[in-house]
Tab-separated table of C-alpha atoms and ligand atoms in Angstrom:
chain	number	residue	atom	x	y	z
B	1	UNK	CA	-0.016	-0.035	0.051
B	2	UNK	CA	0.889	3.559	-0.585
B	3	UNK	CA	2.479	5.843	2.341
B	4	UNK	CA	-0.181	7.546	4.436
B	5	UNK	CA	0.661	10.960	3.127
B	6	UNK	CA	-1.174	10.404	-0.189
B	7	UNK	CA	-3.809	7.928	-0.015
B	8	UNK	CA	-7.418	7.247	-1.200
B	9	UNK	CA	-9.804	5.021	0.977
B	10	UNK	CA	-13.252	3.810	-0.118
B	11	UNK	CA	-15.511	3.631	2.812
B	12	UNK	CA	-18.532	1.351	3.023
B	13	UNK	CA	-21.232	1.372	5.922
B	14	UNK	CA	-24.256	-0.984	6.115
B	15	UNK	CA	-24.669	-1.604	9.848
B	16	UNK	CA	-28.013	-0.500	10.358
B	17	UNK	CA	-30.480	1.444	8.181
B	18	UNK	CA	-28.160	3.638	5.992
B	19	UNK	CA	-26.188	2.460	3.082
B	20	UNK	CA	-23.330	4.709	2.419
B	21	UNK	CA	-20.252	4.798	0.346
B	22	UNK	CA	-17.483	7.516	0.318
B	23	UNK	CA	-14.176	8.179	-1.199
B	24	UNK	CA	-11.780	9.957	1.182
B	25	UNK	CA	-8.636	11.480	-0.108
B	26	UNK	CA	-5.435	12.400	2.042
B	27	UNK	CA	-2.961	14.270	-0.114
B	28	UNK	CA	-0.163	16.015	1.950
B	29	UNK	CA	-2.055	16.549	5.105
B	30	UNK	CA	-4.863	17.914	3.009
B	31	UNK	CA	-7.884	15.707	3.667
B	32	UNK	CA	-11.077	15.792	1.321
B	33	UNK	CA	-14.027	13.826	1.229
B	34	UNK	CA	-14.090	13.320	-2.685
B	35	UNK	CA	-17.338	11.643	-2.983
B	36	UNK	CA	-20.034	10.721	-0.528
B	37	UNK	CA	-23.458	9.135	-0.946
B	38	UNK	CA	-25.804	8.066	1.808
B	39	UNK	CA	-29.168	6.134	0.925
B	40	UNK	CA	-31.445	6.173	3.828
B	41	UNK	CA	-33.909	3.535	4.688
B	42	UNK	CA	-35.769	5.289	7.278
B	43	UNK	CA	-38.906	5.894	5.304
B	44	UNK	CA	-39.139	2.085	4.594
B	45	UNK	CA	-38.769	1.163	8.468
B	46	UNK	CA	-40.880	3.758	9.598
B	47	UNK	CA	-43.810	1.813	8.276
B	48	UNK	CA	-42.887	-0.953	10.954
B	49	UNK	CA	-42.126	1.391	13.689
B	50	UNK	CA	-38.447	0.371	13.837
B	51	UNK	CA	-35.656	-1.400	11.905
B	52	UNK	CA	-36.518	-4.591	10.351
B	53	UNK	CA	-33.169	-6.642	10.119
B	54	UNK	CA	-34.190	-8.825	7.062
B	55	UNK	CA	-35.577	-5.630	5.124
B	56	UNK	CA	-32.401	-3.683	6.064
B	57	UNK	CA	-30.220	-6.258	4.586
B	58	UNK	CA	-32.168	-6.542	1.427
B	59	UNK	CA	-32.310	-2.949	0.956
B	60	UNK	CA	-28.455	-2.682	1.496
B	61	UNK	CA	-28.168	-5.293	-1.370
B	62	UNK	CA	-30.163	-3.243	-3.702
B	63	UNK	CA	-28.444	0.027	-2.842
B	64	UNK	CA	-24.791	-0.869	-2.166
B	65	UNK	CA	-23.682	-1.771	-5.670
B	66	UNK	CA	-25.043	1.427	-7.338
B	67	UNK	CA	-23.390	3.643	-4.558
B	68	UNK	CA	-20.136	1.856	-5.286
B	69	UNK	CA	-20.642	2.461	-8.934
B	70	UNK	CA	-21.584	6.116	-8.500
B	71	UNK	CA	-18.459	6.540	-6.188
B	72	UNK	CA	-15.940	4.539	-8.192
B	73	UNK	CA	-17.259	4.326	-11.687
B	74	UNK	CA	-15.648	0.813	-11.340
B	75	UNK	CA	-12.291	2.420	-11.643
B	76	UNK	CA	-9.751	1.042	-9.110
B	77	UNK	CA	-8.767	4.651	-8.210
B	78	UNK	CA	-8.379	4.008	-4.508
B	79	UNK	CA	-5.721	2.263	-2.460
B	80	UNK	CA	-7.879	0.274	0.220
B	81	UNK	CA	-11.305	-0.446	1.050
B	82	UNK	CA	-12.647	0.123	4.565
B	83	UNK	CA	-15.890	-1.471	5.565
B	84	UNK	CA	-17.845	-1.657	8.691
B	85	UNK	CA	-17.288	-5.127	10.424
B	86	UNK	CA	-19.505	-4.224	13.676
B	87	UNK	CA	-21.370	-3.535	15.891
B	88	UNK	CA	-24.734	-3.736	13.965
B	89	UNK	CA	-27.173	-6.009	12.368
B	90	UNK	CA	-25.388	-9.217	11.464
B	91	UNK	CA	-27.164	-9.684	8.153
B	92	UNK	CA	-26.992	-5.968	7.249
B	93	UNK	CA	-23.098	-5.737	8.125
B	94	UNK	CA	-22.382	-8.930	5.731
B	95	UNK	CA	-23.829	-7.056	2.845
B	96	UNK	CA	-21.111	-4.310	3.075
B	97	UNK	CA	-18.446	-6.864	4.184
B	98	UNK	CA	-19.189	-9.231	1.239
B	99	UNK	CA	-19.119	-5.856	-1.146
B	100	UNK	CA	-15.796	-4.882	0.291
B	101	UNK	CA	-14.308	-8.402	-0.053
B	102	UNK	CA	-15.437	-8.434	-3.811
B	103	UNK	CA	-13.703	-5.019	-4.388
B	104	UNK	CA	-10.525	-6.242	-2.427
B	105	UNK	CA	-10.397	-9.470	-4.451
B	106	UNK	CA	-11.140	-7.945	-8.018
B	107	UNK	CA	-8.902	-4.928	-7.552
B	108	UNK	CA	-6.278	-6.498	-5.456
B	109	UNK	CA	-6.681	-4.010	-2.720
B	110	UNK	CA	-6.280	-4.336	1.018
B	111	UNK	CA	-9.545	-4.609	3.139
B	112	UNK	CA	-9.736	-2.676	6.188
B	113	UNK	CA	-12.267	-3.965	8.744
B	114	UNK	CA	-13.619	-0.850	10.778
B	115	UNK	CA	-15.356	-0.742	14.124
B	116	UNK	CA	-18.441	1.228	13.542
B	117	UNK	CA	-17.924	3.024	17.018
B	118	UNK	CA	-14.394	4.183	15.791
B	119	UNK	CA	-16.050	5.372	12.756
B	120	UNK	CA	-18.256	7.820	14.896
B	121	UNK	CA	-15.186	8.907	16.825
B	122	UNK	CA	-13.523	9.586	13.325
B	123	UNK	CA	-16.490	11.590	12.336
B	124	UNK	CA	-15.267	14.400	14.295
B	125	UNK	CA	-11.777	14.228	12.882
B	126	UNK	CA	-13.159	15.030	9.306
B	127	UNK	CA	-13.897	18.515	10.390
B	128	UNK	CA	-10.520	20.646	9.551
B	129	UNK	CA	-11.034	22.987	12.604
B	130	UNK	CA	-11.189	19.874	15.041
B	131	UNK	CA	-8.026	18.436	13.418
B	132	UNK	CA	-6.103	21.448	14.604
B	133	UNK	CA	-7.436	20.606	18.227
B	134	UNK	CA	-6.798	17.043	17.807
B	135	UNK	CA	-4.487	16.520	20.755
B	136	UNK	CA	-4.665	13.263	23.015
B	137	UNK	CA	-6.026	12.383	25.343
B	138	UNK	CA	-9.502	13.273	23.946
B	139	UNK	CA	-12.659	12.536	25.830
B	140	UNK	CA	-15.442	11.211	23.600
B	141	UNK	CA	-19.071	11.039	24.616
B	142	UNK	CA	-20.292	8.536	22.043
B	143	UNK	CA	-24.110	8.743	21.894
B	144	UNK	CA	-25.945	6.656	19.105
B	145	UNK	CA	-29.070	4.555	18.594
B	146	UNK	CA	-27.324	1.482	20.199
B	147	UNK	CA	-24.332	3.043	22.378
B	148	UNK	CA	-23.728	5.383	24.994
B	149	UNK	CA	-20.085	5.387	25.956
B	150	UNK	CA	-17.634	7.754	27.560
B	151	UNK	CA	-14.462	6.808	25.834
B	152	UNK	CA	-10.918	8.158	26.225
B	153	UNK	CA	-8.947	8.172	23.048
B	154	UNK	CA	-5.098	8.015	23.903
B	155	UNK	CA	-3.862	7.738	20.565
B	156	UNK	CA	-5.185	6.857	16.900
B	157	UNK	CA	-6.581	3.253	17.382
B	158	UNK	CA	-5.979	3.355	21.289
B	159	UNK	CA	-9.077	3.638	23.477
B	160	UNK	CA	-10.308	3.116	27.051
B	161	UNK	CA	-14.008	2.807	27.622
B	162	UNK	CA	-14.592	4.820	30.986
B	163	UNK	CA	-18.258	4.162	31.178
B	164	UNK	CA	-21.169	3.016	29.225
B	165	UNK	CA	-24.892	2.364	29.598
B	166	UNK	CA	-26.160	-0.384	31.591
B	167	UNK	CA	-29.362	-0.714	29.562
B	168	UNK	CA	-30.847	1.592	26.915
B	169	UNK	CA	-28.722	3.946	24.934
B	170	UNK	CA	-29.462	7.656	24.865
B	171	UNK	CA	-30.839	7.392	21.270
B	172	UNK	CA	-32.966	4.610	22.309
B	173	UNK	CA	-34.204	6.594	25.135
B	174	UNK	CA	-35.197	9.435	22.641
B	175	UNK	CA	-36.703	6.947	20.158
B	176	UNK	CA	-38.667	4.856	22.673
B	177	UNK	CA	-40.138	7.838	24.725
B	178	UNK	CA	-41.051	9.283	21.226
B	179	UNK	CA	-42.905	6.125	20.246
B	180	UNK	CA	-44.875	6.385	23.475
B	181	UNK	CA	-45.834	9.819	22.434
B	182	UNK	CA	-46.887	8.453	19.143
B	183	UNK	CA	-44.100	9.861	16.878
B	184	UNK	CA	-42.980	8.215	13.879
B	185	UNK	CA	-39.809	6.260	13.752
B	186	UNK	CA	-36.932	7.330	14.464
B	187	UNK	CA	-38.583	9.591	17.047
B	188	UNK	CA	-35.406	11.252	18.265
B	189	UNK	CA	-35.023	14.005	15.788
B	190	UNK	CA	-38.875	14.626	15.890
B	191	UNK	CA	-38.793	14.755	19.714
B	192	UNK	CA	-35.937	17.161	19.665
B	193	UNK	CA	-37.834	19.460	17.209
B	194	UNK	CA	-40.867	19.598	19.301
B	195	UNK	CA	-38.768	20.051	22.488
B	196	UNK	CA	-37.536	23.176	21.033
B	197	UNK	CA	-40.900	24.740	21.290
B	198	UNK	CA	-41.670	23.586	24.939
B	199	UNK	CA	-40.845	24.371	28.493
B	200	UNK	CA	-38.367	21.792	29.851
B	201	UNK	CA	-39.473	22.605	33.482
B	202	UNK	CA	-43.105	21.357	32.992
B	203	UNK	CA	-42.318	17.743	34.088
B	204	UNK	CA	-39.682	16.918	36.635
B	205	UNK	CA	-38.638	13.487	35.125
B	206	UNK	CA	-35.935	11.389	36.821
B	207	UNK	CA	-32.174	11.698	35.803
B	208	UNK	CA	-31.037	8.200	36.299
B	209	UNK	CA	-27.639	7.779	37.836
B	210	UNK	CA	-26.944	11.383	37.556
B	211	UNK	CA	-25.236	11.396	41.164
B	212	UNK	CA	-23.780	7.907	41.005
B	213	UNK	CA	-20.038	8.117	41.252
B	214	UNK	CA	-19.373	5.774	38.428
B	215	UNK	CA	-19.311	6.909	34.722
B	216	UNK	CA	-22.114	4.484	33.632
B	217	UNK	CA	-25.423	5.453	32.378
B	218	UNK	CA	-28.861	3.861	32.656
B	219	UNK	CA	-31.900	5.108	30.658
B	220	UNK	CA	-34.643	2.520	30.960
B	221	UNK	CA	-36.137	3.901	34.029
B	222	UNK	CA	-36.775	7.189	32.284
B	223	UNK	CA	-38.851	5.168	29.688
B	224	UNK	CA	-40.977	3.741	32.442
B	225	UNK	CA	-41.429	7.311	34.074
B	226	UNK	CA	-42.517	8.708	30.712
B	227	UNK	CA	-45.042	5.870	30.173
B	228	UNK	CA	-46.540	6.678	33.502
B	229	UNK	CA	-46.504	10.503	32.767
B	230	UNK	CA	-48.311	9.763	29.368
B	231	UNK	CA	-50.947	7.554	31.054
B	232	UNK	CA	-51.566	10.296	33.671
B	233	UNK	CA	-50.773	14.104	33.713
B	234	UNK	CA	-49.334	14.309	30.200
B	235	UNK	CA	-52.461	13.787	28.627
B	236	UNK	CA	-53.876	17.128	29.400
B	237	UNK	CA	-50.528	18.837	28.445
B	238	UNK	CA	-48.924	20.238	25.350
B	239	UNK	CA	-46.829	17.619	23.508
B	240	UNK	CA	-44.013	20.034	23.205
B	241	UNK	CA	-43.718	20.450	27.001
B	242	UNK	CA	-43.505	16.629	27.421
B	243	UNK	CA	-40.997	16.442	24.720
B	244	UNK	CA	-38.886	19.500	26.145
B	245	UNK	CA	-38.833	17.670	29.836
B	246	UNK	CA	-37.947	14.277	28.211
B	247	UNK	CA	-35.082	16.030	26.374
B	248	UNK	CA	-33.883	18.089	29.341
B	249	UNK	CA	-33.569	14.813	31.328
B	250	UNK	CA	-31.561	12.990	28.984
B	251	UNK	CA	-29.334	15.885	28.342
B	252	UNK	CA	-28.822	16.696	31.929
B	253	UNK	CA	-27.559	13.149	32.575
B	254	UNK	CA	-25.219	13.084	29.536
B	255	UNK	CA	-23.724	16.389	30.381
B	256	UNK	CA	-23.195	15.632	34.043
B	257	UNK	CA	-21.452	12.382	33.374
B	258	UNK	CA	-19.378	14.002	30.674
B	259	UNK	CA	-18.213	16.677	32.917
B	260	UNK	CA	-17.458	14.345	35.755
B	261	UNK	CA	-15.222	12.288	33.368
B	262	UNK	CA	-13.454	15.329	32.036
B	263	UNK	CA	-12.709	16.573	35.613
B	264	UNK	CA	-11.173	13.025	36.336
B	265	UNK	CA	-9.144	12.427	33.265
B	266	UNK	CA	-8.373	16.100	32.400
B	267	UNK	CA	-8.488	15.510	28.546
B	268	UNK	CA	-7.052	17.958	25.985
B	269	UNK	CA	-10.507	18.291	24.277
B	270	UNK	CA	-13.934	16.695	24.432
B	271	UNK	CA	-15.842	15.591	21.604
B	272	UNK	CA	-19.331	14.404	21.229
B	273	UNK	CA	-20.157	11.905	18.298
B	274	UNK	CA	-22.925	9.627	17.303
B	275	UNK	CA	-26.601	10.379	15.879
B	276	UNK	CA	-27.713	11.956	19.264
B	277	UNK	CA	-24.838	14.551	18.783
B	278	UNK	CA	-27.356	16.228	16.256
B	279	UNK	CA	-29.321	17.296	19.197
B	280	UNK	CA	-28.765	20.999	19.438
B	281	UNK	CA	-29.446	21.300	23.156
B	282	UNK	CA	-27.049	18.673	24.079
B	283	UNK	CA	-24.177	20.318	22.356
B	284	UNK	CA	-25.005	24.002	23.681
B	285	UNK	CA	-25.385	22.536	27.327
B	286	UNK	CA	-22.251	20.578	27.088
B	287	UNK	CA	-20.249	23.637	25.620
B	288	UNK	CA	-21.689	25.863	28.481
B	289	UNK	CA	-20.797	23.299	31.250
B	290	UNK	CA	-17.315	22.732	29.874
B	291	UNK	CA	-16.682	26.389	29.914
B	292	UNK	CA	-17.994	26.889	33.454
B	293	UNK	CA	-16.199	23.805	35.025
B	294	UNK	CA	-13.302	22.887	32.555
B	295	UNK	CA	-12.139	26.303	31.232
B	296	UNK	CA	-9.978	26.054	28.118
B	297	UNK	CA	-11.231	22.492	26.992
B	298	UNK	CA	-12.877	22.941	23.534
B	299	UNK	CA	-15.967	20.868	22.303
B	300	UNK	CA	-15.382	19.018	19.186
B	301	UNK	CA	-18.504	17.778	17.046
B	302	UNK	CA	-19.023	16.199	13.560
B	303	UNK	CA	-19.995	18.409	10.590
B	304	UNK	CA	-23.853	18.719	9.955
B	305	UNK	CA	-24.870	15.633	7.861
B	306	UNK	CA	-22.075	13.633	9.519
B	307	UNK	CA	-23.665	13.001	12.799
B	308	UNK	CA	-25.619	9.811	11.794
B	309	UNK	CA	-24.207	6.752	10.004
B	310	UNK	CA	-22.198	7.489	7.036
B	311	UNK	CA	-19.330	6.039	4.811
B	312	UNK	CA	-16.856	8.885	5.177
B	313	UNK	CA	-16.325	8.277	8.917
B	314	UNK	CA	-15.793	4.512	8.185
B	315	UNK	CA	-12.982	5.618	5.410
B	316	UNK	CA	-11.488	8.018	8.162
B	317	UNK	CA	-11.301	5.173	10.675
B	318	UNK	CA	-9.674	3.018	7.998
B	319	UNK	CA	-7.296	5.815	7.394
B	320	UNK	CA	-6.235	5.810	10.884
B	321	UNK	CA	-5.344	2.217	10.643
B	322	UNK	CA	-3.137	2.964	7.667
B	323	UNK	CA	-1.605	5.995	9.727
B	324	UNK	CA	-0.788	3.675	12.653
B	325	UNK	CA	0.550	0.966	10.154
B	326	UNK	CA	-1.789	-1.562	11.579
B	327	UNK	CA	-1.322	-5.228	10.357
B	328	UNK	CA	-3.563	-5.734	7.324
B	329	UNK	CA	-5.924	-8.758	7.961
B	330	UNK	CA	-6.589	-11.451	5.405
B	331	UNK	CA	-9.953	-10.455	3.865
B	332	UNK	CA	-10.914	-13.996	3.324
B	333	UNK	CA	-10.907	-14.672	7.082
B	334	UNK	CA	-13.086	-11.679	7.980
B	335	UNK	CA	-16.768	-11.962	9.036
B	336	UNK	CA	-19.262	-9.539	10.724
B	337	UNK	CA	-18.927	-9.042	14.388
B	338	UNK	CA	-22.432	-7.889	15.578
B	339	UNK	CA	-21.332	-7.165	19.194
B	340	UNK	CA	-18.072	-5.693	18.473
B	341	UNK	CA	-16.849	-3.000	21.228
B	342	UNK	CA	-14.036	-0.714	21.192
J	1	LIG	O1	-25.412	7.034	15.166
J	1	LIG	P1	-26.756	6.612	14.574
J	1	LIG	O2	-27.026	7.052	13.254
J	1	LIG	O3	-26.848	5.100	14.477
J	1	LIG	C1	-26.331	4.157	15.286
J	1	LIG	O4	-25.223	3.828	15.136
J	1	LIG	O5	-27.268	3.702	16.212
J	1	LIG	O6	-27.785	7.246	15.622
J	1	LIG	C2	-29.146	7.259	15.431
J	1	LIG	C3	-29.893	7.782	16.686
J	1	LIG	C4	-31.168	7.529	16.850
J	1	LIG	O7	-31.623	7.031	18.068
J	1	LIG	C5	-31.803	8.894	16.632
J	1	LIG	O8	-33.113	9.242	17.211
J	1	LIG	C6	-30.598	9.678	17.253
J	1	LIG	O9	-29.484	9.183	16.813
J	1	LIG	N1	-30.849	11.145	16.876
J	1	LIG	C7	-31.261	12.002	17.655
J	1	LIG	C8	-31.316	13.268	16.930
J	1	LIG	N2	-30.874	12.949	15.654
J	1	LIG	C9	-30.749	11.820	15.729
J	1	LIG	N3	-31.479	12.134	19.048
J	1	LIG	C10	-31.817	13.346	19.459
J	1	LIG	N4	-32.026	14.493	18.932
J	1	LIG	C11	-31.606	14.518	17.465
J	1	LIG	N5	-31.737	15.645	16.943
J	2	LIG	ZN1	-23.859	4.504	14.154
């Protein structure tokens, strides 16, 4: 493979309900997303109220070839293929992995298996201004539909998980409470939109584990409290006020735990990544709290459009492997790892 100073990586993402392919180009420190396509399956799964794994896999099959064609024109103008190996839905992951293996075999290129969670961390690195502040250690709040973790990045490809959710992820808390309110899948973005017009002080919902000294999270109790609220008082209230109260409870816990972790490990920067990092209140509250309690520590976040799953972040995490000269695996031996962790 070529030197890391000049390299083009093709990234493929099919772990859940977005098929995405990107071409990332690094040329003498200049990083550019040359091409990037995301085909969302959200309208398909919305009919069922959540992701149906078999339908997700079949839809990836239909999409991934056409996105690879659009991105590459079937020319081998790339140096390696990075593909999500896990975590995610087993059948969905295998579609991307098999597409990656086929490209690796037919164009004789290395295949880089990428941890989807590392991809989310790399989504913040794609922002040029963030790369200027990319000094280790960096504390990450990783908040996606399936994961809520506090991760200390000590170097490229070197991580320590400081805390994680003991039950539901923050994204799940948004989606499940939104479903209880009758909002369409995925409810997180809709709940957050309605919340921006409501009063967060209307209902005093629990902030699970907020005072617990550990850096772990728990969100399942919040879901139960919201169910109880909806069955009782909330029926007479404005949905905007209910949404604002739910959002405030989730954001308060995420912010408090991140600040606690930052005070403990004293990172050079804090980053928030994953689908829930699209939430404007989370970013503004986190920024405020860091300014107050950890002055001088910057908050890094992905660019608009790269919060949720995408191929560019997978290509970026593949690039990290090249930069760190990680051993290239034999693609024939690679299989999906649905439960992969950092
Ligand atoms: O990272 P992601 O695209 O997929 C996983 O890897 O899981 O995250 C999707 C999650 C969903 O739970 C979705 O509701 C949530 O991100 N999400 C939001 C917002 N936008 C997306 N949650 C709260 N506020 C938002 N604005
Ligand atoms: Zn994701």
